mmCIF file of C-alpha atoms in Angstrom:
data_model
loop_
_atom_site.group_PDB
_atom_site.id
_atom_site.type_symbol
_atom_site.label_atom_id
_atom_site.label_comp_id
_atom_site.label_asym_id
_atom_site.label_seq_id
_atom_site.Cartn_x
_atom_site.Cartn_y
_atom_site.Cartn_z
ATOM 1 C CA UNK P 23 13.498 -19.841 11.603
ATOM 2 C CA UNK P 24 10.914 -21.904 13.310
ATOM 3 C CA UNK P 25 10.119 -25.149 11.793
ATOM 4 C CA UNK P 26 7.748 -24.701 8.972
ATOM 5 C CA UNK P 27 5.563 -27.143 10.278
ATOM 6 C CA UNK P 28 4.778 -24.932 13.388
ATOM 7 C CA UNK P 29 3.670 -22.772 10.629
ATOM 8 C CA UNK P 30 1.093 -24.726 8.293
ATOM 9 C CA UNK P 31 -2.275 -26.255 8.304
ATOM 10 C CA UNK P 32 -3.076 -29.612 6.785
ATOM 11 C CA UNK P 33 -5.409 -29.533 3.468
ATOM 12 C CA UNK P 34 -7.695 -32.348 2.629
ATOM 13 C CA UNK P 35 -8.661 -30.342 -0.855
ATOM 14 C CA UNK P 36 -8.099 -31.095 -4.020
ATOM 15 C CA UNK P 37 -5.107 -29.522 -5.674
ATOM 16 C CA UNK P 38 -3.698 -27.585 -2.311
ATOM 17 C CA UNK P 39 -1.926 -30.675 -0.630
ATOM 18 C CA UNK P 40 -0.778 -31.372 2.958
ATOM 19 C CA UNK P 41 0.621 -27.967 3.604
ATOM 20 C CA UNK P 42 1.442 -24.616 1.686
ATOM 21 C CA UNK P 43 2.444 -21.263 2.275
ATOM 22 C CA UNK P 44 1.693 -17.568 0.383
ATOM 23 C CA UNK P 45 3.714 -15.773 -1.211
ATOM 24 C CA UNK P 46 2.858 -12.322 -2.451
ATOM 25 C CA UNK P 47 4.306 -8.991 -4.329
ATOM 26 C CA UNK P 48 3.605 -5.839 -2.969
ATOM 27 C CA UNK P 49 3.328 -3.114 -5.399
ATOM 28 C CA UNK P 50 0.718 -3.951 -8.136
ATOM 29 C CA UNK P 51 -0.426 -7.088 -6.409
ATOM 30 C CA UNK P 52 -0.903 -6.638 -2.507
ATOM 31 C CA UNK P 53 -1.903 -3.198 -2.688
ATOM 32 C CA UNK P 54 -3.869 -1.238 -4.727
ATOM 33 C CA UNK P 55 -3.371 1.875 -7.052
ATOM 34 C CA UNK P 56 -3.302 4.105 -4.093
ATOM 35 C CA UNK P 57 -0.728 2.288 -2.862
ATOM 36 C CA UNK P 58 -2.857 0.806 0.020
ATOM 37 C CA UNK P 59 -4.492 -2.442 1.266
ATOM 38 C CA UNK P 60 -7.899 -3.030 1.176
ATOM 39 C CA UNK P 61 -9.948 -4.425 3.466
ATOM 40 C CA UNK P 62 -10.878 -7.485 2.256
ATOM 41 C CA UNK P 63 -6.897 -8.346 1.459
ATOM 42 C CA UNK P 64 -6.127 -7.552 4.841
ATOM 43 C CA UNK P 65 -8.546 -9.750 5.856
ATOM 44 C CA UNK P 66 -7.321 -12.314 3.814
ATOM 45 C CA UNK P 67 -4.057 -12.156 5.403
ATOM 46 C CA UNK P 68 -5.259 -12.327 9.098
ATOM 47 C CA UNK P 69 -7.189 -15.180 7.966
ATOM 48 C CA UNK P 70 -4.699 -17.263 6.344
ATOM 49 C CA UNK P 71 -2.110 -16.546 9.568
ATOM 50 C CA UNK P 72 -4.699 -16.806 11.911
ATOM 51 C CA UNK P 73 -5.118 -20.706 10.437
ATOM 52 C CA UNK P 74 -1.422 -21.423 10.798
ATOM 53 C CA UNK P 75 -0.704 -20.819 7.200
ATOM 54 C CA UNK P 76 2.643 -18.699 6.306
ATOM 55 C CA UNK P 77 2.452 -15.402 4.594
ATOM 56 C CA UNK P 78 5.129 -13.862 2.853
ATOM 57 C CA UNK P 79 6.543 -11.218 1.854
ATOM 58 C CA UNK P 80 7.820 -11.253 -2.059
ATOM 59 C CA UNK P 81 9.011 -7.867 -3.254
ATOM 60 C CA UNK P 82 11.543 -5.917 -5.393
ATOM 61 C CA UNK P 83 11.159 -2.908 -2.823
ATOM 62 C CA UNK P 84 14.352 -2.620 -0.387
ATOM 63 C CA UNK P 85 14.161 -3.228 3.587
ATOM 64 C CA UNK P 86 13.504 0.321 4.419
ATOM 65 C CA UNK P 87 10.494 1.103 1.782
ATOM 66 C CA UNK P 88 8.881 -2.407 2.870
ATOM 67 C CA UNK P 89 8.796 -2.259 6.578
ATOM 68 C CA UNK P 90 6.733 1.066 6.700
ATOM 69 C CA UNK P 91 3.822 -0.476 5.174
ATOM 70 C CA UNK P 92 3.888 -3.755 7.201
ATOM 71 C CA UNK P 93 3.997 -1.531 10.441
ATOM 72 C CA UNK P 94 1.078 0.559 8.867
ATOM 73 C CA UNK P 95 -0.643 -2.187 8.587
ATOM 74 C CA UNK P 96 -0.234 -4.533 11.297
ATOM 75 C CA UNK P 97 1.578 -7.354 9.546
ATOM 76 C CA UNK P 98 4.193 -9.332 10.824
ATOM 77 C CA UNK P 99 5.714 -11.905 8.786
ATOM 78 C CA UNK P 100 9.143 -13.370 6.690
ATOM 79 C CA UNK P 101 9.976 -10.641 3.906
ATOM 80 C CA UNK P 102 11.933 -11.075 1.122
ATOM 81 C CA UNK P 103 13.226 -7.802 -0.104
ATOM 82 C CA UNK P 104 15.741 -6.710 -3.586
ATOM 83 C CA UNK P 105 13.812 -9.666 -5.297
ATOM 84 C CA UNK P 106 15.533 -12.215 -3.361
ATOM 85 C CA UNK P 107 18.557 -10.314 -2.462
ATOM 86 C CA UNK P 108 17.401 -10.214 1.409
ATOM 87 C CA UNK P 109 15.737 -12.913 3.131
ATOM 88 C CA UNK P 110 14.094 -11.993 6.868
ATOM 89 C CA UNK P 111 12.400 -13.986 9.064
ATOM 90 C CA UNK P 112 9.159 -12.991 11.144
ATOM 91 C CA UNK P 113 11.576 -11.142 13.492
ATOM 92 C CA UNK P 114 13.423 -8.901 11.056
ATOM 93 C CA UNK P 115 16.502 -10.746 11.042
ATOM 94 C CA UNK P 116 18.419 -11.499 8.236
ATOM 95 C CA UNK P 117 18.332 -15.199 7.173
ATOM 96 C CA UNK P 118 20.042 -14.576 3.730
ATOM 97 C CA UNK P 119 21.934 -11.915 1.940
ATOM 98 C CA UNK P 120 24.192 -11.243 -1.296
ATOM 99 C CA UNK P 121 24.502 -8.454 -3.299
ATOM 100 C CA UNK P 122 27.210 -7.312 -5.907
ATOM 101 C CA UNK P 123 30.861 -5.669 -4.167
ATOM 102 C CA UNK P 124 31.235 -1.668 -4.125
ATOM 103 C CA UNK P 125 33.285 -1.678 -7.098
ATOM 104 C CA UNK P 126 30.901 -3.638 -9.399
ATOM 105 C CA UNK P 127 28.035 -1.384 -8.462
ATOM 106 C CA UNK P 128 30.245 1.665 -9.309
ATOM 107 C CA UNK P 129 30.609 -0.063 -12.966
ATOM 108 C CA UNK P 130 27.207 0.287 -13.616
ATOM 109 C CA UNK P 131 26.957 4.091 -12.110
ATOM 110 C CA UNK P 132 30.044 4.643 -14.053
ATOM 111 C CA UNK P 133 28.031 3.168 -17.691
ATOM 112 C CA UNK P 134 25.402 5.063 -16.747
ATOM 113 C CA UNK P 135 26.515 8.576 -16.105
ATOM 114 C CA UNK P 136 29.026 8.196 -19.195
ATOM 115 C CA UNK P 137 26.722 7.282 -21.559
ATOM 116 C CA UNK P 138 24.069 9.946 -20.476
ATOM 117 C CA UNK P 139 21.638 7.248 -20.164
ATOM 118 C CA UNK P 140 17.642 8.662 -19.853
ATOM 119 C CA UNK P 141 17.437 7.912 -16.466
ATOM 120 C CA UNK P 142 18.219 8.178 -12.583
ATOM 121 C CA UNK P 143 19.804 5.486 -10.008
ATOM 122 C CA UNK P 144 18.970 4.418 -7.351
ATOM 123 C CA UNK P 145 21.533 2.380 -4.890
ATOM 124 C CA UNK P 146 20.531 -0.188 -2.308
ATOM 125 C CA UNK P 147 22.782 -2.067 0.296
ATOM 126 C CA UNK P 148 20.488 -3.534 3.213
ATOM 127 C CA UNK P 149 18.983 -0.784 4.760
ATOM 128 C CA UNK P 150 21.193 2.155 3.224
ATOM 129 C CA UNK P 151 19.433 3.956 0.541
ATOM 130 C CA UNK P 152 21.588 5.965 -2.030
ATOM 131 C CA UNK P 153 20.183 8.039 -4.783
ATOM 132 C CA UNK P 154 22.036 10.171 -7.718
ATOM 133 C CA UNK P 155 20.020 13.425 -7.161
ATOM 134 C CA UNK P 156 17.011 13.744 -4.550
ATOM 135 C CA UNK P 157 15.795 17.021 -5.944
ATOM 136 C CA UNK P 158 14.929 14.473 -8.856
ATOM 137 C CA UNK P 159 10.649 13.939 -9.161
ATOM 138 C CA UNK P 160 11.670 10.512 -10.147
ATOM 139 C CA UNK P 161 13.150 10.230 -6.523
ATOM 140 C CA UNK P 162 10.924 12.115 -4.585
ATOM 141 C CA UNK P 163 7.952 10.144 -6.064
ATOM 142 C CA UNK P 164 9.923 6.743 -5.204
ATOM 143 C CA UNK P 165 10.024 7.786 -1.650
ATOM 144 C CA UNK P 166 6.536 8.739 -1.581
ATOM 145 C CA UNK P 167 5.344 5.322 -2.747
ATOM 146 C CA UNK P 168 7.606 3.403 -0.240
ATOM 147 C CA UNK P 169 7.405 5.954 2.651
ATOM 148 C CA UNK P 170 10.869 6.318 3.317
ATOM 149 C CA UNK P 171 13.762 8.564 2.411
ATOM 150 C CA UNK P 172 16.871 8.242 0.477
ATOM 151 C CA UNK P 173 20.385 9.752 1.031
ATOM 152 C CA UNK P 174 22.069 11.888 -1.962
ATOM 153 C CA UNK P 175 25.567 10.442 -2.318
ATOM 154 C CA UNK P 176 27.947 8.395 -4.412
ATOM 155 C CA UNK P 177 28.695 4.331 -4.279
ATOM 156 C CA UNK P 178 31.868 4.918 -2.443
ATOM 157 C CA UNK P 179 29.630 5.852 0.565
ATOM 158 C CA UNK P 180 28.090 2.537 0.396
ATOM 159 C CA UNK P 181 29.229 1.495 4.319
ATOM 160 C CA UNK P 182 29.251 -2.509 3.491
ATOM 161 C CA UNK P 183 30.640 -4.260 0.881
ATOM 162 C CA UNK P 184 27.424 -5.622 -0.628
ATOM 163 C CA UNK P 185 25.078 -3.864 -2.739
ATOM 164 C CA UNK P 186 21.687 -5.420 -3.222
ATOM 165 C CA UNK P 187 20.741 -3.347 -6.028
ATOM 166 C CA UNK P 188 20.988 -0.728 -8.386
ATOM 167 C CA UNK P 189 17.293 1.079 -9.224
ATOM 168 C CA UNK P 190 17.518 2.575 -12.574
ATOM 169 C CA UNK P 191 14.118 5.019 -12.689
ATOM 170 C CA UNK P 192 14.131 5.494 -16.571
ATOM 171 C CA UNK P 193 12.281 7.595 -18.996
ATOM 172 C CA UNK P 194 8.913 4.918 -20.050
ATOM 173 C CA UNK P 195 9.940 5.529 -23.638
ATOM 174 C CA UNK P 196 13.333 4.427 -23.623
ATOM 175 C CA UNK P 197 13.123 1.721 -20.371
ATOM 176 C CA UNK P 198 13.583 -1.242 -23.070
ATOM 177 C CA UNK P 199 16.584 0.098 -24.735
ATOM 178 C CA UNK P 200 18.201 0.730 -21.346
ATOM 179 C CA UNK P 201 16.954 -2.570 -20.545
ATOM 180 C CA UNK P 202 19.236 -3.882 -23.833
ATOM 181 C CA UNK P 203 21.941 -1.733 -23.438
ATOM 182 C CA UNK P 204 22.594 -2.524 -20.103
ATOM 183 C CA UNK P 205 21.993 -6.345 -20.465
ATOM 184 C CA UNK P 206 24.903 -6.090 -23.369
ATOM 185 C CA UNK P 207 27.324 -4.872 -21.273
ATOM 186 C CA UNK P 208 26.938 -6.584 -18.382
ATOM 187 C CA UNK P 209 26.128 -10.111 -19.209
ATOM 188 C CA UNK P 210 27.290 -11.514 -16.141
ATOM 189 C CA UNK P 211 24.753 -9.290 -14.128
ATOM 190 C CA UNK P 212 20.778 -10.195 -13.504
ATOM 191 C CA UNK P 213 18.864 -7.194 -15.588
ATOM 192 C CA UNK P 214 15.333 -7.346 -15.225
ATOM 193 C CA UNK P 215 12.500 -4.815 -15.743
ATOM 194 C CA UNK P 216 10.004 -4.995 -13.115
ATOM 195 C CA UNK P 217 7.956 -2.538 -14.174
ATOM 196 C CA UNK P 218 7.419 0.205 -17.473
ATOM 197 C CA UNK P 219 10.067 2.705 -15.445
ATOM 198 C CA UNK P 220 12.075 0.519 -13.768
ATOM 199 C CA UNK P 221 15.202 -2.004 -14.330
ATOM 200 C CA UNK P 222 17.140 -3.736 -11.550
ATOM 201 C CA UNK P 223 20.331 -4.498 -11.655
ATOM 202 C CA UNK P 224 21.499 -7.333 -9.196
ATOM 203 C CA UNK P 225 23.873 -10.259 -8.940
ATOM 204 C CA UNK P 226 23.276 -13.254 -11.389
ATOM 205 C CA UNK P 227 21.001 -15.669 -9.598
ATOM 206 C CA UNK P 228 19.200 -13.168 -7.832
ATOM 207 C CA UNK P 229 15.213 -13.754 -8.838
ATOM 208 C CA UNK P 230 11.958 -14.319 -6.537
ATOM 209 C CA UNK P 231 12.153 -17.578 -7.829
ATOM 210 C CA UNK P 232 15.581 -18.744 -6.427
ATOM 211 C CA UNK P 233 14.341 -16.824 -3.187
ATOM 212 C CA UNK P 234 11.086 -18.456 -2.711
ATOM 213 C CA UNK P 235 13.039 -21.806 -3.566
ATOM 214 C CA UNK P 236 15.473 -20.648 -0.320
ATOM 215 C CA UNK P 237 12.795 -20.404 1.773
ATOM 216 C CA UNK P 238 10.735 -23.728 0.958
ATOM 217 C CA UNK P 239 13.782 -25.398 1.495
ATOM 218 C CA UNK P 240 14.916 -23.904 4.608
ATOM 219 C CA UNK P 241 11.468 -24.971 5.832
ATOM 220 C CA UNK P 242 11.661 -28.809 4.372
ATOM 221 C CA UNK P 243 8.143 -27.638 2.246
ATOM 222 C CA UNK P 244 7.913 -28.862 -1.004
ATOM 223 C CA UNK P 245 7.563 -25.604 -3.421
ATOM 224 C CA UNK P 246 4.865 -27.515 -5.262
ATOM 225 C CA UNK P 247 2.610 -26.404 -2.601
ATOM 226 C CA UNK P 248 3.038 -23.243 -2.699
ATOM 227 C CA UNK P 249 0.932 -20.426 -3.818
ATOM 228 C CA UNK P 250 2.224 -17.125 -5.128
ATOM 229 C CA UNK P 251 0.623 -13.769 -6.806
ATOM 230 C CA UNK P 252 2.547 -11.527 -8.807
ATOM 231 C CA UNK P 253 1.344 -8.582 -11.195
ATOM 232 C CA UNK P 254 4.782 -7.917 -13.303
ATOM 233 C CA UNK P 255 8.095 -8.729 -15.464
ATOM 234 C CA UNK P 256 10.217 -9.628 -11.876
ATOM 235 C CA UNK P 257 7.473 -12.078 -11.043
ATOM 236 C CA UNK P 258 7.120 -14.326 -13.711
ATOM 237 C CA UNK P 259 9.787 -16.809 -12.461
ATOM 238 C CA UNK P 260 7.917 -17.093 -9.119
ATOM 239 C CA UNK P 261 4.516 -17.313 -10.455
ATOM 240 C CA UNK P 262 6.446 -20.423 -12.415
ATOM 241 C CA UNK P 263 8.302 -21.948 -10.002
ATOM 242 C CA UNK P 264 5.333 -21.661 -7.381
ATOM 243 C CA UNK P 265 3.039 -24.864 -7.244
ATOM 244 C CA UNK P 266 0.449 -22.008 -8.182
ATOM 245 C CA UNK P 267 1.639 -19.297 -9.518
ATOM 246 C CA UNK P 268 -1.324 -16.569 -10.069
ATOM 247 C CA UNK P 269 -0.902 -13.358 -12.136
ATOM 248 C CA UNK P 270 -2.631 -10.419 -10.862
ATOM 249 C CA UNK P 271 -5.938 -9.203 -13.744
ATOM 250 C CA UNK P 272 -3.575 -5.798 -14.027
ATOM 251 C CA UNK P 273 -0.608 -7.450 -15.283
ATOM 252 C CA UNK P 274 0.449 -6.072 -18.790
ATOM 253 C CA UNK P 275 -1.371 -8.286 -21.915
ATOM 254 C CA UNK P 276 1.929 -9.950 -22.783
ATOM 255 C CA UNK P 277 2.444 -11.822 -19.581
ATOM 256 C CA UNK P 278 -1.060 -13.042 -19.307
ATOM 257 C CA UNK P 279 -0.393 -15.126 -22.535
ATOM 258 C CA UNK P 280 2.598 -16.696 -20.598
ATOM 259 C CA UNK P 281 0.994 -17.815 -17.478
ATOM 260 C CA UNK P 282 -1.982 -20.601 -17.561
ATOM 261 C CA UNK P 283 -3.584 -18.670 -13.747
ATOM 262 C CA UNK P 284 -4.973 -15.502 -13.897
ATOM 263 C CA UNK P 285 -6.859 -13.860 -10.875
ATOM 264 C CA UNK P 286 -10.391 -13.221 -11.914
ATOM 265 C CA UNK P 287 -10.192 -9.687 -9.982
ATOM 266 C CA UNK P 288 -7.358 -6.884 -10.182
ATOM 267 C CA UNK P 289 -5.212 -5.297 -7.220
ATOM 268 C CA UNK P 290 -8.214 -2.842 -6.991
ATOM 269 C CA UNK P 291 -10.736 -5.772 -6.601
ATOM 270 C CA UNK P 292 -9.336 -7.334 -3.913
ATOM 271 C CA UNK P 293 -7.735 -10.274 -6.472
ATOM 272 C CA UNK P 294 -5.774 -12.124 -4.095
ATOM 273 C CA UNK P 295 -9.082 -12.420 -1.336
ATOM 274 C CA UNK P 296 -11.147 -13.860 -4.032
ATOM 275 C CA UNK P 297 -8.741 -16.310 -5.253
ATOM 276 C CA UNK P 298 -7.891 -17.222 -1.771
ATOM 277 C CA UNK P 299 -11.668 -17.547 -1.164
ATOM 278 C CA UNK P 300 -11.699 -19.763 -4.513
ATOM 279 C CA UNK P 301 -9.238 -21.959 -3.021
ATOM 280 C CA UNK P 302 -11.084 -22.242 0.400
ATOM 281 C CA UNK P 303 -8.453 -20.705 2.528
ATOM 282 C CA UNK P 304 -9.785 -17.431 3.713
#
């Protein structure tokens, strides 16, 4: 990638520094309930870029359910997709990648399916999108949030050896005791709930936070000057590894005792343009 100073505009304020960089979630943060962008946060983002700042990209969704949206909307800029498990670059090419081999994915399918877990799976290796049963609501609904489609099939038809992620869409009612029952047995895996239906399963390591760390890095910017807006579970270590870490007004009531910066305005009050307007950058 281009040097990051290419990128970023000198601050004289108070509490920004030299130089930062964005970094935002999609679902519950950048857009809104309808699953859309308002105005006023796609403003925000022109702004930002149009002043040489860096806007990116921070999201659990996979490569094929982000770039619809960005193309819908007219944004180009570094994505990190499968919470860290991708890493693009303003281009769409891949900077970074990991993921867990074939047969360790087919562990968890195998845990799964045996022990009739309340649930469907989802499988994810770059831009190959495998899911137990399409005919599922649970799947259909899935695509129709992230405007793209998924292929019915097992793990074995994964093409690559490397499988970002496994989506498990559970029943809201028994999410946290998938959550536990899957963390048990695979201990050596990351297991994170990212949102009251959905657990990730990905390799050990994997987090926004180690991503967001790659980036900063790669771009010789120290992550203390970043900014970053999350709404859920998956985004806590971001928000706290960011030099400002703000949780989105809709975030559940347990996080927002966890994190000192809360936006004053929700996804569907344009909470990321105010705070950015707050901070003087839009």
């Amino acid at each position: 990638m281009n040097d990051v100073r290419c990128l970023c505009t000198t601050y004289k304020q108070e509490g920004i520094g030299m130089e930062t960089v964005i970094f935002a979630d999609i679902d519950g943060t950048l857009l809104n309930s309808e699953h859309q962008i308002t105005t006023l946060t796609r403003q925000a983002i022109d702004t930002v870029q149009n002043n040489g700042i860096p806007f990116v990209i921070v999201t659990a969704r996979g490569i094929t359910g982000t770039y619809p949206l960005l193309d819908q909307n007219g944004i180009r800029c570094p994505v990190i997709t499968y919470s860290g498990g991708v890493i693009l670059d303003e281009h769409r090419n891949v900077i970074y990648h990991d993921g867990l081999t074939r047969d360790r994915a087919a562990d968890v399918v195998d845990f799964i399916e045996s022990n009739n877990l309340d649930m469907v799976w989802c499988a994810f290796s770059f831009e190959d999108w495998i899911s137990q049963d399409r005919s599922d609501p649970r799947i259909l609904n899935e695509e129709s949030i992230v405007m793209a489609r998924s292929r019915e099939g097992a793990i074995a038809s994964v093409e690559r050896d490397e499988v970002q992620k496994i989506l498990c869409i559970c029943n809201p009612a028994e999410t946290n005791e998938i959550e536990r029952r899957l963390g048990e047995h695979f201990s050596d895996l990351m297991i994170v709930k990212s949102s009251d239906i959905l657990i990730e399963v990905m390799p050990m390591g994997t987090t926004k936070a180690a991503a967001i760390r790659r980036l900063c890095a790669l771009w010789n910017l120290p992550i203390e000057l970043s900014i970053a807006f999350g709404d859920s579970y998956n985004d806590v270590p971001m928000l706290e590894a960011a030099g400002k870490g703000y949780l989105m007004a809709n975030a559940p009531v347990d996080l927002k005792c966890r994190l000192p910066l809360l936006t004053d305005r929700d996804n569907d009050h344009d909470g990321i343009y105010w705070t950015l307007k707050d901070l003087d950058l839009v």
